Short mmCIF file of C-alpha atoms in Angstrom, two decimals:
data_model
loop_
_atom_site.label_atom_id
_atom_site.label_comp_id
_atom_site.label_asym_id
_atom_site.label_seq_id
_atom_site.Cartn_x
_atom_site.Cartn_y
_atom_site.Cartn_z
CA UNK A 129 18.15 40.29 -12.59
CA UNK A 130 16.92 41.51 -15.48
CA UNK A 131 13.61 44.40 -15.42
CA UNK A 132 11.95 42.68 -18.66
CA UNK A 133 8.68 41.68 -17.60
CA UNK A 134 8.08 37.95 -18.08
CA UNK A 135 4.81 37.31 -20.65
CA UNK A 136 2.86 34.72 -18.59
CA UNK A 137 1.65 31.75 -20.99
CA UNK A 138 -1.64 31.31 -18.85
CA UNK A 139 -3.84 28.32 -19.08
CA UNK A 140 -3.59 26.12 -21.97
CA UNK A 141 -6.17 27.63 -24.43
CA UNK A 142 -5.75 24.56 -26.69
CA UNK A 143 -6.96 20.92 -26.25
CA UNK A 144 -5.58 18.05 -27.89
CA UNK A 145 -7.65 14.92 -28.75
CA UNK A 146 -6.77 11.52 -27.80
CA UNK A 147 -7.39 8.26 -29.48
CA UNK A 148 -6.23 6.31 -25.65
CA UNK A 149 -10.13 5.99 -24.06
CA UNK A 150 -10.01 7.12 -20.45
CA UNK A 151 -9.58 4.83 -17.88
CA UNK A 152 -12.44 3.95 -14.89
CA UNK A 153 -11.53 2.30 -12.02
CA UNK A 154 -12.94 -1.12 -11.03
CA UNK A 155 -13.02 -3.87 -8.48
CA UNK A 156 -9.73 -6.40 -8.88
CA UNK A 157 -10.48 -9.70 -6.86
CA UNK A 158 -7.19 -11.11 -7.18
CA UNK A 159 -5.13 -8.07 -5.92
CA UNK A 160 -7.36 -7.60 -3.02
CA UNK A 161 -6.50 -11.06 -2.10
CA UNK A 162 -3.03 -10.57 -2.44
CA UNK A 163 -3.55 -7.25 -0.11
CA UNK A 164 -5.81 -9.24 2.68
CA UNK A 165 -2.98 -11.56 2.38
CA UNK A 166 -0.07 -9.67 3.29
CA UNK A 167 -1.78 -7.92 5.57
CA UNK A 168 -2.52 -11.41 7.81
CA UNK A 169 1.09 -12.34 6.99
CA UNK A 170 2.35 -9.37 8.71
CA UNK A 171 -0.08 -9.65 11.41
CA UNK A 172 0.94 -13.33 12.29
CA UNK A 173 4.85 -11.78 11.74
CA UNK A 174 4.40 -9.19 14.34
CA UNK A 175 1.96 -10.40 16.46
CA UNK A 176 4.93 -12.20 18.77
CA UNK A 177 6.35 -8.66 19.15
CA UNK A 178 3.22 -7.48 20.57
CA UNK A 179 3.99 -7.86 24.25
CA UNK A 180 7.56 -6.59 23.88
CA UNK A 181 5.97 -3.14 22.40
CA UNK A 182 3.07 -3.36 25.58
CA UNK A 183 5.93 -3.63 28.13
CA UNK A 184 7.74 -0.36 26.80
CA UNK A 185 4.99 1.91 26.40
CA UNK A 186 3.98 1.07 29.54
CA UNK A 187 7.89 1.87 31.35
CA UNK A 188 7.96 4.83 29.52
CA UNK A 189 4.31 5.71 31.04
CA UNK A 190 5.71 5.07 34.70
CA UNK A 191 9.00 7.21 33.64
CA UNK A 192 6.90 9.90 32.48
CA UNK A 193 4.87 9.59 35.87
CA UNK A 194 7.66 9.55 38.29
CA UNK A 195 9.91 12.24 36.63
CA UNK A 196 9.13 15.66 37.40
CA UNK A 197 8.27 18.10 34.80
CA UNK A 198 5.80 19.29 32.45
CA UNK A 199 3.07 17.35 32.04
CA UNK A 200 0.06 18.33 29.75
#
């Protein structure tokens, strides 16, 4: 490695004008939709699967009561 101190450019001292106007968030209607959308269709997808994930978490609630160990 070299002993040459390194000249730090700092902050940019210099700002550049744009002719692109900035950009300001709005509402979109039609993307919403298409998010409430998926979100039902994944719902109604996994909502079969529900009792399957019930029935594990609650086995692994009586495993974790009948083993002995730490329990916090």
């Amino acid at each position: 490695m070299s002993d040459e101190t390194s000249d730090d450019p700092g902050p940019v001292s210099r700002v550049y004008r744009t002719v692109t106007p900035g950009y300001r968030g709005h509402d979109d209607p039609g993307m919403n939709a298409v998010g409430w959308a998926i979100l039902l269709g994944l719902m109604v997808m996994f909502a079969p699967l529900l009792p399957f994930i019930v029935i594990v978490w609650l086995i692994s609630k009586v495993v974790d009561a009948l083993t002995p160990g730490n329990h916090l």
